[in-house]
Every structure is written in structure tokens, then in C-alpha cells.
Short mmCIF file of C-alpha atoms in Angstrom, two decimals:
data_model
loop_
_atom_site.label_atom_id
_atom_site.label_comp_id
_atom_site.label_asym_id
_atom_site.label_seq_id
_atom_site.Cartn_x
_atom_site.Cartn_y
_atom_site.Cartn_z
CA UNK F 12 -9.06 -28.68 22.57
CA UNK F 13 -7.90 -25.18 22.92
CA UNK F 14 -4.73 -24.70 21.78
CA UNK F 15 -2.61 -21.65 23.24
CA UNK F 16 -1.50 -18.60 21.06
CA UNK F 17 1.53 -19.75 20.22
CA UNK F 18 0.80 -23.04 19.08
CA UNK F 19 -2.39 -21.29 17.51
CA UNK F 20 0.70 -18.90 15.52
CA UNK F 21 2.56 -22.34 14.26
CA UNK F 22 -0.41 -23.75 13.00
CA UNK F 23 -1.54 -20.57 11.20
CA UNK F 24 1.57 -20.79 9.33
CA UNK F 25 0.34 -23.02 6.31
CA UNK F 26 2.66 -25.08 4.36
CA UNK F 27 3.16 -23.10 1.47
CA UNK F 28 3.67 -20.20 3.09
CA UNK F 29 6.22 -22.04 5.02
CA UNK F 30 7.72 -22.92 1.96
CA UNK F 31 7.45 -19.52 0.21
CA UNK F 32 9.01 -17.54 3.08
CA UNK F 33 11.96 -20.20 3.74
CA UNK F 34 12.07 -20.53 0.06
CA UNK F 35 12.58 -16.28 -0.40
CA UNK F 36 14.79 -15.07 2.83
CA UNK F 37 17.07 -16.34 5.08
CA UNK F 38 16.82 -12.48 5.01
CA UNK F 39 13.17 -13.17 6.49
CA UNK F 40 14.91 -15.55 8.79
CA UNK F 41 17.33 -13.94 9.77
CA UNK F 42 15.31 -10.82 11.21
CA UNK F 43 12.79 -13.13 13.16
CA UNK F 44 15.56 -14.12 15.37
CA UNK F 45 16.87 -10.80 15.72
CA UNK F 46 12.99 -9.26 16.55
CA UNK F 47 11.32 -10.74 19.43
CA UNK F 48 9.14 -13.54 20.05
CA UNK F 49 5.92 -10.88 20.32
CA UNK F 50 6.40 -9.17 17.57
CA UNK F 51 6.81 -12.00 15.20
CA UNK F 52 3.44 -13.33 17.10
CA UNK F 53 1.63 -10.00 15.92
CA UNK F 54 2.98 -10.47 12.48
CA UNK F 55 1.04 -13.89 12.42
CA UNK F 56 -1.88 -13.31 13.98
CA UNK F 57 -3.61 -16.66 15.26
CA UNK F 58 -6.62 -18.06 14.19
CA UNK F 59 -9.32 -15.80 14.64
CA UNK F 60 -7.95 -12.55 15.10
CA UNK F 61 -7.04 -10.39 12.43
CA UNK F 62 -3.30 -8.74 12.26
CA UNK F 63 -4.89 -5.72 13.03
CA UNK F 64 -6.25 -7.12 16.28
CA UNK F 65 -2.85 -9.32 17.21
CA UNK F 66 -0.90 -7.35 20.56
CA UNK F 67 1.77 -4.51 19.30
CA UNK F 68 4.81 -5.27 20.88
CA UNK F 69 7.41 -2.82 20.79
CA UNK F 70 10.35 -3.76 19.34
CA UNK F 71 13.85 -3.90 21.02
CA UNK F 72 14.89 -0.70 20.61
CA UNK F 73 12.53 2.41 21.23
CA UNK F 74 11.83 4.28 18.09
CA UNK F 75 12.67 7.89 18.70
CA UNK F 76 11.06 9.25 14.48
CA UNK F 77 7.31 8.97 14.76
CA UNK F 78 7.07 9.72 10.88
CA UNK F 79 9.32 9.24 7.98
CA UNK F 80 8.55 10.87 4.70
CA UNK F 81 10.68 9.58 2.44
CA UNK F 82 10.95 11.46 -1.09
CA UNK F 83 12.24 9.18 -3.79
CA UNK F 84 12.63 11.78 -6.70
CA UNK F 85 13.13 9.93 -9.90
CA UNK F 86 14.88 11.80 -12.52
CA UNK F 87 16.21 14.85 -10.15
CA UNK F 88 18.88 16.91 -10.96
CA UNK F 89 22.12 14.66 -10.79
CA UNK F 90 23.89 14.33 -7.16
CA UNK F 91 27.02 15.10 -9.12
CA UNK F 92 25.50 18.79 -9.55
CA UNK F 93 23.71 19.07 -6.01
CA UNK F 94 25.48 18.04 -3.23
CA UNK F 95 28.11 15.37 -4.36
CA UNK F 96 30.97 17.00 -5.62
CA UNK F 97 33.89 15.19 -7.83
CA UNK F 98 36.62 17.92 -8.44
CA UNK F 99 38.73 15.34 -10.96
CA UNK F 100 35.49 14.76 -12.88
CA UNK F 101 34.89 18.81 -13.18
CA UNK F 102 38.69 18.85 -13.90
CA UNK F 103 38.15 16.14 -17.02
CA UNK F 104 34.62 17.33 -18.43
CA UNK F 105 34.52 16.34 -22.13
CA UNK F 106 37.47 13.98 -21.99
CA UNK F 107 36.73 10.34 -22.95
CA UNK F 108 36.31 7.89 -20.41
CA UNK F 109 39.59 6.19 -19.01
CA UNK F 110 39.80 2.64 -20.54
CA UNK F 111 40.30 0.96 -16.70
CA UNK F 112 36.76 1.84 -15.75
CA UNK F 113 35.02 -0.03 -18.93
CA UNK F 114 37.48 -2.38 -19.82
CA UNK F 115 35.32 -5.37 -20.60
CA UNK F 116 32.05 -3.77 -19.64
CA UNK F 117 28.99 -3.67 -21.63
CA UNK F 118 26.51 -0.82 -20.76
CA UNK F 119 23.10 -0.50 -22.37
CA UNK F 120 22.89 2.50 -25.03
CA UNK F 121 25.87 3.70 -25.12
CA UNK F 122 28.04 2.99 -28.35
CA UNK F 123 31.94 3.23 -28.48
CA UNK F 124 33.95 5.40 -25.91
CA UNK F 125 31.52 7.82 -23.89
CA UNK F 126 32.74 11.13 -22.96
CA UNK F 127 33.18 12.20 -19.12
CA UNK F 128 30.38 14.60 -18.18
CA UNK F 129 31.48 16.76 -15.12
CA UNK F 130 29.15 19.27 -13.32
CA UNK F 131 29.30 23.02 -14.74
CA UNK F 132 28.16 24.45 -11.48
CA UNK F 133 30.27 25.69 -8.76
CA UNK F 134 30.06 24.19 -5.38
CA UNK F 135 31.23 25.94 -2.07
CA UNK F 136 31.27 24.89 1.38
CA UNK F 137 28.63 25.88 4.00
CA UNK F 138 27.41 25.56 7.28
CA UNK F 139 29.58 24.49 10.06
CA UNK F 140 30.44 21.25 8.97
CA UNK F 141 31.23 22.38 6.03
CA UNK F 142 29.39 20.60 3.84
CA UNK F 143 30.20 20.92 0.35
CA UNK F 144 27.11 21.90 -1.42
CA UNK F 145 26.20 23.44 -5.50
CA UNK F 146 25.14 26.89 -5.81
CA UNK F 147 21.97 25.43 -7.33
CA UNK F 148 20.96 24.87 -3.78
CA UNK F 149 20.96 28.40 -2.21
CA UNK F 150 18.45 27.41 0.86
CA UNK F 151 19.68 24.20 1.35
CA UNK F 152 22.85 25.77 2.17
CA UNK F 153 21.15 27.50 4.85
CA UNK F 154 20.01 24.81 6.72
CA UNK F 155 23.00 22.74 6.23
CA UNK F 156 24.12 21.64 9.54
CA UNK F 157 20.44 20.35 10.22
CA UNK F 158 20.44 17.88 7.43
CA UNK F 159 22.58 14.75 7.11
CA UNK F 160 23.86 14.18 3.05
CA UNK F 161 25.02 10.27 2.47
CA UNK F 162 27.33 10.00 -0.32
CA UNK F 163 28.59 6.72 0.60
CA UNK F 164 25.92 4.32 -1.11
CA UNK F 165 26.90 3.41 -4.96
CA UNK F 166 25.63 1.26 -7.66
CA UNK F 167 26.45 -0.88 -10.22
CA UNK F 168 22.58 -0.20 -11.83
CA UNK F 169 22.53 2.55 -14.13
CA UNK F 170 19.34 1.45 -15.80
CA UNK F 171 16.39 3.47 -14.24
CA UNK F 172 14.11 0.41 -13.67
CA UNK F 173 16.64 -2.00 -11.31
CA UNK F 174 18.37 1.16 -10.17
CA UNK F 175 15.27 2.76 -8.69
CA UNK F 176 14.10 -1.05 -7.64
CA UNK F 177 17.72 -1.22 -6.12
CA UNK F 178 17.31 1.83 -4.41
CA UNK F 179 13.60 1.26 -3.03
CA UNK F 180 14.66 -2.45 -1.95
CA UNK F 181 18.23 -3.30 -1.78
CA UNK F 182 18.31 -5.43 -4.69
CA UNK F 183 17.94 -5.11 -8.10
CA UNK F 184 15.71 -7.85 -8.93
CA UNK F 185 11.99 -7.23 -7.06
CA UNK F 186 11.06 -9.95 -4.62
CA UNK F 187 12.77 -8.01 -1.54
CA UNK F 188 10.23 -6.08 0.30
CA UNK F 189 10.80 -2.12 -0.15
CA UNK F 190 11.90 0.09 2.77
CA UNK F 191 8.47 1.14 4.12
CA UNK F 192 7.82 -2.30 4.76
CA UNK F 193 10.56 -3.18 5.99
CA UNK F 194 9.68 0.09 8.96
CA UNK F 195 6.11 -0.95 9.27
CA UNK F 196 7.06 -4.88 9.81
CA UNK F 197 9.63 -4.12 12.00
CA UNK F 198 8.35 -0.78 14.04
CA UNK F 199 4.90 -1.56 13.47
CA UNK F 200 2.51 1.51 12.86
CA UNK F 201 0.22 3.09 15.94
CA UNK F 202 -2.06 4.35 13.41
CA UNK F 203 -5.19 2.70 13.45
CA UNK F 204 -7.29 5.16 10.77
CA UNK F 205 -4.78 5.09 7.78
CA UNK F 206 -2.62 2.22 6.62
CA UNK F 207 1.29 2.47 8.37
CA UNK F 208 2.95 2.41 4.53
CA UNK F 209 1.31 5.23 2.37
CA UNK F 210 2.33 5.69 -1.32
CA UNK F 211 1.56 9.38 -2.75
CA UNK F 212 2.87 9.52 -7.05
CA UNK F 213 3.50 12.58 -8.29
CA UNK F 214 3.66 13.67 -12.42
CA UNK F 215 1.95 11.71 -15.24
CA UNK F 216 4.13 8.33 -14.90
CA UNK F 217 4.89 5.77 -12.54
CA UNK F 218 8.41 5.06 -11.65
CA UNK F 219 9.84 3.06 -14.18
CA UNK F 220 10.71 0.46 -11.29
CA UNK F 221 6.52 0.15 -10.74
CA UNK F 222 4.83 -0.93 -7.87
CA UNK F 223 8.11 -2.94 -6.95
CA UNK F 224 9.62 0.27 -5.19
CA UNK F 225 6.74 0.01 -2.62
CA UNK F 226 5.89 -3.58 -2.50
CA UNK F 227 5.95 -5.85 0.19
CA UNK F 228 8.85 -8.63 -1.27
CA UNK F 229 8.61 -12.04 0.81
CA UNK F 230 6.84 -10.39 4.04
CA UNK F 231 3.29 -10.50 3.97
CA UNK F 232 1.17 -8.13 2.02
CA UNK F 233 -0.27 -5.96 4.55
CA UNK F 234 3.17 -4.32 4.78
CA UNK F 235 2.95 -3.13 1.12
CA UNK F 236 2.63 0.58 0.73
CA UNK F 237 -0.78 1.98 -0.13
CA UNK F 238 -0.89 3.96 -2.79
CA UNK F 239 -3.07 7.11 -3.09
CA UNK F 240 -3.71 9.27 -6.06
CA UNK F 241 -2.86 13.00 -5.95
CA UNK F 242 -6.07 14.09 -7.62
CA UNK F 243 -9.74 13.64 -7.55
CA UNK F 244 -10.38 10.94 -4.76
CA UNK F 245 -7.24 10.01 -2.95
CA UNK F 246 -8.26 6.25 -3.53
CA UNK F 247 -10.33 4.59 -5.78
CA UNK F 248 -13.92 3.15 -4.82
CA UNK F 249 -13.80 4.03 -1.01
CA UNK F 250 -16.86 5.99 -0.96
CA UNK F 251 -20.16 4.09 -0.57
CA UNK F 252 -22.32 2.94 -3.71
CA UNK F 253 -25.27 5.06 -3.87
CA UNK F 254 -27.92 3.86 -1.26
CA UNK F 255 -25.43 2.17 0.67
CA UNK F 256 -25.83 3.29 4.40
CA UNK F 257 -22.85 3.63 6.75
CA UNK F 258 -24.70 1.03 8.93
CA UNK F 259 -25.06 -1.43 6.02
CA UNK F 260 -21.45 -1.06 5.17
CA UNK F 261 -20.72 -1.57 8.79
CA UNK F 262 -23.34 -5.06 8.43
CA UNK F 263 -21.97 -5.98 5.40
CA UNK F 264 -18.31 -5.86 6.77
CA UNK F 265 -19.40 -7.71 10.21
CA UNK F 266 -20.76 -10.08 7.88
CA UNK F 267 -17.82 -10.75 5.78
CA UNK F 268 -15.56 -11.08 8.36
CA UNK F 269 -17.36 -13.36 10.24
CA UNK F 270 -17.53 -15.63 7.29
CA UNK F 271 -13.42 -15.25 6.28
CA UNK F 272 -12.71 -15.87 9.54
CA UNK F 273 -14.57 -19.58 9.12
CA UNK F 274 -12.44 -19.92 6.35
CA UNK F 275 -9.52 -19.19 8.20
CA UNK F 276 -9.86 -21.75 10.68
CA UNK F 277 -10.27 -24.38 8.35
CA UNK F 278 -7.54 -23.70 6.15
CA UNK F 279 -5.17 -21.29 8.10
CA UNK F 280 -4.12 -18.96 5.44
CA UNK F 281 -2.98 -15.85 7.29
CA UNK F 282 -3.35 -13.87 3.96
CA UNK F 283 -6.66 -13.87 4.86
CA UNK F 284 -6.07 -12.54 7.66
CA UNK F 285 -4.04 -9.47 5.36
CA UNK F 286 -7.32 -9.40 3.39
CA UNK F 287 -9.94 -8.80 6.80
CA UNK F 288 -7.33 -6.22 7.83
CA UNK F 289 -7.64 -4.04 4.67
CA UNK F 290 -11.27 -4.39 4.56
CA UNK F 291 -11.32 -2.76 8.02
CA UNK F 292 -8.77 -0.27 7.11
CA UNK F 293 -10.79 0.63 4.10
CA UNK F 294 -13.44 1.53 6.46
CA UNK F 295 -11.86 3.36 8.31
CA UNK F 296 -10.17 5.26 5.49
CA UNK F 297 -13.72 6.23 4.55
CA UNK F 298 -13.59 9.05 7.14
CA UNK F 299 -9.97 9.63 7.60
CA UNK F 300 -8.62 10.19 3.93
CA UNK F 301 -10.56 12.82 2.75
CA UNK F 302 -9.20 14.51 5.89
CA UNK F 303 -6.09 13.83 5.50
CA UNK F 304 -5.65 15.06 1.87
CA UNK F 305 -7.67 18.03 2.49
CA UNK F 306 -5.18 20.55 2.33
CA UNK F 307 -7.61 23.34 1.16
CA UNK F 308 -7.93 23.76 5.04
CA UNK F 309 -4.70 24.90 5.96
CA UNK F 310 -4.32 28.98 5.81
CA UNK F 311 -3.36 30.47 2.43
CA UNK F 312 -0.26 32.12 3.80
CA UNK F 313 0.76 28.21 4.34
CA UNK F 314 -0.08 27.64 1.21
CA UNK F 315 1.78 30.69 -0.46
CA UNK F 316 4.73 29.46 1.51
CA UNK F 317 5.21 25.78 -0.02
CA UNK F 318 4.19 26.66 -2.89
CA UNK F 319 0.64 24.38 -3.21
CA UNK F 320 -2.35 24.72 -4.50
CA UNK F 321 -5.38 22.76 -3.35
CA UNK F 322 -6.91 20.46 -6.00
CA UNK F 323 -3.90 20.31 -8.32
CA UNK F 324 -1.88 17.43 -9.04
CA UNK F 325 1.56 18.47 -7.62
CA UNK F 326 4.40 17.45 -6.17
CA UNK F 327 4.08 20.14 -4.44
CA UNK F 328 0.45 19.23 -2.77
CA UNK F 329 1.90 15.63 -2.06
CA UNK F 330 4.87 16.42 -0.16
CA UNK F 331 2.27 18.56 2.09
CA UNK F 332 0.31 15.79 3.14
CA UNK F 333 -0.87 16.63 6.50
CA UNK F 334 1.18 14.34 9.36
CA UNK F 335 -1.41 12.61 11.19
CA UNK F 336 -2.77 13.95 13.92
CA UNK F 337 -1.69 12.61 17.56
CA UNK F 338 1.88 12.10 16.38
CA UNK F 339 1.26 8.13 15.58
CA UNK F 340 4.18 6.18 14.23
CA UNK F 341 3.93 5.37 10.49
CA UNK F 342 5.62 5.94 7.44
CA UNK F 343 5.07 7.67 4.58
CA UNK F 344 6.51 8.02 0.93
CA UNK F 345 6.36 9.96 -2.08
CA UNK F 346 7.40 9.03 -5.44
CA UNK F 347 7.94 11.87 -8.05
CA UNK F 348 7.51 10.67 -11.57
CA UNK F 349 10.79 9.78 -13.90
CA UNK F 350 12.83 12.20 -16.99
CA UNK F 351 13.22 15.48 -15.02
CA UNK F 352 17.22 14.38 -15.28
CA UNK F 353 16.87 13.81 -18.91
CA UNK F 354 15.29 17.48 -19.71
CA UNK F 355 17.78 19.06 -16.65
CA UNK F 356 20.64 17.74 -18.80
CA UNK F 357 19.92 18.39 -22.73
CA UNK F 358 19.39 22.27 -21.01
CA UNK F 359 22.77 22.07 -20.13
CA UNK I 75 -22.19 -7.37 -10.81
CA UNK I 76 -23.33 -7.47 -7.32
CA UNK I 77 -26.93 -6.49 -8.58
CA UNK I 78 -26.54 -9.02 -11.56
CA UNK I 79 -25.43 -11.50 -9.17
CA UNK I 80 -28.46 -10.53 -6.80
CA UNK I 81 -30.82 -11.19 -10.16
CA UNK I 82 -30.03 -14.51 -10.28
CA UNK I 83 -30.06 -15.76 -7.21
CA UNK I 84 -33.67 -14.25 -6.93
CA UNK I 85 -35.00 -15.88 -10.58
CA UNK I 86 -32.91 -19.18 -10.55
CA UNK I 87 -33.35 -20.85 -6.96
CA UNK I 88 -35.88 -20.27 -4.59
CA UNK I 89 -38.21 -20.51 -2.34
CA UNK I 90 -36.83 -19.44 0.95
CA UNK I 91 -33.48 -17.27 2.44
CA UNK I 92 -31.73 -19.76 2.66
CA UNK I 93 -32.01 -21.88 -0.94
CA UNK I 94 -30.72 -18.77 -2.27
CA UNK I 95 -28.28 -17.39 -0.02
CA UNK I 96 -26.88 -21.38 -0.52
CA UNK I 97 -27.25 -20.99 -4.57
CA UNK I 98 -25.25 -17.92 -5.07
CA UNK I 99 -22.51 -19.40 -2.18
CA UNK I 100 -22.31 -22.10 -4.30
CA UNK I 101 -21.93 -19.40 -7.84
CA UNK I 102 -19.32 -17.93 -5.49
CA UNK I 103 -17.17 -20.46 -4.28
CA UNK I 104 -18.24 -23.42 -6.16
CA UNK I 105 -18.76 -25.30 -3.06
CA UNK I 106 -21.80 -26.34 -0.76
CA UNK I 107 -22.19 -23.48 2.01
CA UNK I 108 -22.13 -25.38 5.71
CA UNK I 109 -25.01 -24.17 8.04
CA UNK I 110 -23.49 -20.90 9.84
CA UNK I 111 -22.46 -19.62 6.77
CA UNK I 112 -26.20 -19.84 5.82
CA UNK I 113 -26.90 -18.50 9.45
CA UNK I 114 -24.56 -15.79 8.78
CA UNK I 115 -25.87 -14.51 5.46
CA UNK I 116 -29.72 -15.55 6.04
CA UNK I 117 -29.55 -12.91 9.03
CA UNK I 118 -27.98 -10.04 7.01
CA UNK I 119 -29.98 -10.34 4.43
CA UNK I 120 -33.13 -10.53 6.76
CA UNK I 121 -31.71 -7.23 8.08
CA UNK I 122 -31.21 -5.33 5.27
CA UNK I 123 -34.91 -7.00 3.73
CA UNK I 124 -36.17 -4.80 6.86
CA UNK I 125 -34.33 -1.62 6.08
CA UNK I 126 -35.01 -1.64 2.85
CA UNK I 127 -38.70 -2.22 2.90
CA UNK I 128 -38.90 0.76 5.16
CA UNK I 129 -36.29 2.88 3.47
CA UNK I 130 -37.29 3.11 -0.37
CA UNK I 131 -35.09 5.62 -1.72
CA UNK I 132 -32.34 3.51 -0.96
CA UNK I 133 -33.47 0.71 -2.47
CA UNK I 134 -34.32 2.55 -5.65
CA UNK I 135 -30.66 4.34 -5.16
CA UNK I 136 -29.07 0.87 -5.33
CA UNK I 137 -31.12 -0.35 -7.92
CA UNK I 138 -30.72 2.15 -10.35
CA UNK I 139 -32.57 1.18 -13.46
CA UNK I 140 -33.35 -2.06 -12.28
CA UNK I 141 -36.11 -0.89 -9.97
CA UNK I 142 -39.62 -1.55 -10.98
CA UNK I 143 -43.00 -0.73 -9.75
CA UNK I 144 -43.08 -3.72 -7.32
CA UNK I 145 -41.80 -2.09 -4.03
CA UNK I 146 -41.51 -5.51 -2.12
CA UNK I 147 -39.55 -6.59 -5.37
CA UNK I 148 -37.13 -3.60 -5.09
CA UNK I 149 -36.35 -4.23 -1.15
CA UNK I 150 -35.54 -7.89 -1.91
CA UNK I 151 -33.70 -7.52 -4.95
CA UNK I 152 -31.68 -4.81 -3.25
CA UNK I 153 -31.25 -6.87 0.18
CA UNK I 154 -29.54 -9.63 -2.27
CA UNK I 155 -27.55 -6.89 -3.89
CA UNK I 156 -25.75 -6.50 -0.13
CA UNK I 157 -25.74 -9.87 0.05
CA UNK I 158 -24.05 -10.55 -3.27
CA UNK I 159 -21.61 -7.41 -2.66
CA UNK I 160 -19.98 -9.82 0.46
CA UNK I 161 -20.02 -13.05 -1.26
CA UNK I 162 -18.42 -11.36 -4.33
CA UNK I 163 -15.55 -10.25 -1.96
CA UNK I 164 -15.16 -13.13 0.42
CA UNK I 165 -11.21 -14.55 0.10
CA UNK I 166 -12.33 -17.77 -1.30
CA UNK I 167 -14.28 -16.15 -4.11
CA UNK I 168 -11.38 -13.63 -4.79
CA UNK I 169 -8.77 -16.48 -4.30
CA UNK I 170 -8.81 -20.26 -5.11
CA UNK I 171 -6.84 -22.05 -2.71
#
């Protein structure tokens, strides 16, 4: 009997995973309802068809960004010195800390009554809005009335690991899927040659929060970031193994699917269904990621301009990533590696 | 691993396609492979047996050091080799359900 596709989408949804999702969110919950009956279809995909295949179904409301490059800079310069300024704090610098604000607290490292810290750099305001912004930032302060500052999230995570995993997922504990996945579950991505959710890492180190700060949480795995290295090959092992044809990879791939998708049927897992969907991607990411990473191609005056230089592991050369071409939809993120702050302060 | 894998399945079970596209299923997966799956693999590998007969230097490429002077050796062993590389990376050999 042939079942219909949404029937086909409640049976591909295996006990455990019915367990592990109701188990994780009403979060997870929660957003189904909201998003519509499509979209949570093409999240599923039925029996046979890979995610990748399943309809995209826009959601409710039309996305107006097509990109969103999203620079989580671990161990920058304090806010407190940038662009959030605390007059008081300036006005107490090197006073101990009032007893009301760690009455009863216990904070990791630090040993008897710490010592307000407040910013030795002068602020003024610019733009039209008026924005309140540190000398430090002499070009920022050009542009102010383009960019929108935030000062209204806080913390109670000082620690850099739950703060940045905090930061990256709304929580401090991991489980909860990061905010790129969140935009590529939700908005979907129209890209079909490079995944929706790319990670680029700048510096020697990971963030101390680790693969957490770009991982998928309860919603399925295709929605974790992808992470590509900033030197040598962007990612690891996506060039054929010598004497591998194109064609073969293409047979070998046909073949593989064709066999995971027999396995799907009988058991339903739609991880599987994540797994033939990177395989595909990966295959396409033969061709597209070189291109994309390729920045030797751009004109050196571009290059003079941001600063880059082609084949170096920067920051720099990461946060220059070409934008796709065709304007697709997708988001991208880039992590810069932890203990600038610590260096920025002892030269203080 | 995928050559290593390819190795066996030529040495240890035999005679025809299918005996040992079945054998290193079953080294996979640790279960009996149904018919199509046979189907599936038995025509890739036929494939590939056909490319690589004609196309030596990919063979050899593949191979690496474990080519020999036997050419017909070389295009099977490296046929397997594609063979192996998607059993080696089908779900239920990466994941036990």
C-alpha cells in the first residue's frame, strides 16, 4: 500500500527519535507549531528521499538577509572599552567591589575582594544617533548610524567555556542547537553547492566552548555548522584518492545511496537520511570549495584594502570569504580563537 | 582499509561477484546481504572491473604498492577497492542501530 507523504513523514519518525526530541525541547515543540506544516515536512524527509530532495517551503515570514556572517570574536577587547560605556565604573576604577554585588557569591579564581576595573579610554558620542562609542574605534565611529550596537543582553557566565556556549546557544549547558542552526532549520538555505551553516576558525585554538558553539543541539544533524579550515585544504579528505575518477565517485555515491536508502525503509532512521545528504554535499563541495576559498583571485588592491593575504591563516582571510555567488540564502560564521582579552588587558 | 578490506574479500571467499560482494557485506554489517543489495554492488563492481581493465594507470594509482605484475589481478583487486570504499561508509557499517 502506498502510503501518502505525510503519513510517510510520521512513520519516518522512529521511536527513539521520538523520544529524544520530546525528551530535549518543548523548545523543539514549541517551534513546530509555530513553523508550518511544509516546512516541518522538509525537515523530515519521507522515506526515500533525502532532506536535500524534500520541497523548500518558505517559511511564514519572507526573509529579507540572504547572508549572515556572524563573527563570534573570543577574547576581543572588552565591550566595556569599545562601545559599552559605564561612566560610574570609570568613576570607581581601582576601588574594591561593593559588598551587594557578591554578597554570597562564589566566582571561580578570584580570591578575597576583587578590585573594580573601569575602562581607561575615553568614549565620545558619534554619528547621528549618537552612539556612544571608545576612541579605540576611530572608523567605526564613522559608520555609526549604519550599524546597530545591542547592549541589552547580560550574563551570569563569566567562565569562557559556558559563556561562549551561552552566547552561541542560549544556554549554558550544550544540548541547545547554536544560532546557525537554528537560521538554517528555520529559513532553510537555497544553496545547493555548499552546506547552509559554514564554520571558518581563526588562530591556533578552538573556542574554549568547542564544537558546542556550532552544533546542532536536539534538531537533527544536518543543521550543524560545517567547519572549514583556514589553511591548506578548506576541508579534510574531499579531494579524490589517487585513481579515483569523477565518474567512479559519482558510481560509487549512486551506489551508496541506493543501498542507505534500503536501509531506510526498513528501519526509518531519518539520520540516515542526514548522512545521504552530506555525502551529496561533499560532492558537490568537491568543485565549489576550492572556489569559494580562493581568494588569491580577487584584485590586489582588494586585497591591500582588508588587509589579507592569500594562503595565510588569518582572521583576516576568513572574514573575506567570498559570499556565494547568485545571492543564495545561507549562513555563515566565523570563530576567532580565545586570550586576545587576556594579553589586551595585562598591556593595560 | 578499503584496499585491505578489498584483499580479503578477494583471498577469503570466492568464486563469483556475488560470494564476495555477500562476504565483505557480511564483514561490514555483520548481517546476511538480501538480493538487491547483491544486485546493487555486483553491478558496480562489474562496472568499475570494466574501467579498470581498460584504464591501468588507475588501477595501479589506487593500488599503490599493492599492484603486481598480474594486470587482470590489479583491475579486480582495485574494482573491490571501490567496492569496499561504499560498504566501509554505508550508515549501518558506520552506525549500529
Amino acid at each position: 500500500m502506498k502510503l501518502d507523504d505525510h503519513e510517510n513523514s510520521l512513520q519516518a519518525i522512529t521511536r527513539r527519535h521520538f523520544f529524544k526530541q520530546t525528551g530535549f525541547g518543548i523548545g523543539s515543540l514549541a517551534l513546530t507549531s509555530l513553523l508550518n506544516e511544509q516546512l516541518l515536512r522538509a525537515q523530515v524527509a519521507p522515506p526515500g528521499r533525502t532532506a536535500d530532495e524534500a520541497p523548500q517551503q518558505k517559511p511564514h515570514f519572507a526573509p529579507k538577509a540572504k547572508n549572515v556572517i556572524y563573527l563570534f570574536m573570543a577574547g576581543a577587547p572588552s565591550q566595556l572599552d569599545l562601545l559599552d560605556f559605564k561612566p560610574e565604573l570609570k568613576k570607581r576604577d581601582g576601588e574594591p567591589c561593593p559588598e551587594d554585588l557578591i554578597k554570597g557569591e562564589r566566582f571561580a579564581f578570584i580570591k578575597g575582594v576583587p578590585r573594580l576595573l573601569g575602562t581607561p579610554h575615553s568614549f565620545r558620542q558619534v554619528g547621528q544617533s549618537g552612539a556612544e562609542l571608545s576612541i579605540l574605534l576611530p572608523h567605526l565611529s564613522e559608520i555609526a548610524d549604519d550599524v546597530a550596537i545591542i547592549k541589552s543582553m547580560h550574563t551570569t557566565q563569566f567562565n569562557h567555556a559556558p559563556a561562549q556556549i551561552l552566547m552561541n546557544t542560549g544556554h549554558q549547558i550544550i544540548g541547545r542547537p547554536s544560532v546557525g542552526s537554528w537560521l538554517t532549520y528555520g529559513l532553510g538555505s537555497e544553496g545547493r553547492e555548499l552546506p547552509g551553516f559554514v564554520v571558518l576558525l581563526s588562530g591556533k585554538n578552538q573556542p574554549d566552548g568547542g564544537k558546542s558553539c556550532w552544533g546542532s543541539g536536539f534538531l537533527p544533524t544536518q543543521y550543524q555548522g560545517v567547519e572549514f579550515r583556514s589553511k591548506g585544504d578548506p576541508v579534510l579528505f574531499l579531494s579524490n584518492p589517487e585513481g579515483m575518477s569523477v565518474d567512479t565517485r559519482r558510481h560509487t555515491l549512486d551506489a551508496l545511496q541506493s543501498l542507505n536508502r534500503m536501509h531506510i525503509d526498513e528501519i526509518g532512521d531519518p539520520e540516515i537520511t542526514t548522512r545521504i545528504a552530506s555525502y551529496e554535499m561533499a560532492y558537490r563541495m568537491q568543485t565549489s570549495v576550492p572556489d569559494l576559498m580562493d581568494i588569491a583571485k580577487e584584485p590586489s588592491a582588494v586585497h591591500e584594502m582588508y588587509g589579507t593575504q592569500p594562503g595565510e591563516a588569518s582572521f583576516g582571510n576568513n572574514s573575506f570569504a567570498r559570499a556565494p555567488p547568485g545571492g543564495e540564502r545561507r549562513a555563515f560564521c566565523a570563530a576567532l580563537s580565545p586570550r586576545l582579552g587576556h594579553a589586551w588587558l595585562k598591556r593595560r | 582499509m578499503a584496499r585491505s578490506l578489498a584483499k580479503r574479500m578477494l583471498s577469503e571467499s570466492g568464486p563469483d561477484v556475488r560470494a564476495r560482494a555477500a562476504y565483505g557485506f557480511r564483514l561490514c554489517t555483520s548481517r546476511q546481504a538480501k538480493g538487491r543489495e547483491l544486485d546493487q554492488l555486483s553491478k558496480l563492481y562489474d562496472e568499475e572491473l570494466a574501467r579498470l581493465t581498460a584504464d591501468k594507470a588507475s588501477a595501479h594509482k589506487m593500488l599503490g604498492d599493492l599492484a603486481v605484475a598480474d594486470e587482470a589481478r590489479n583491475a579486480e583487486l582495485a574494482a573491490w577497492t571501490v567496492v569496499s570504499n561504499v560498504l566501509l561508509n554505508l550508515d549501518e557499517t558506520v552506525t549500529k542501530e
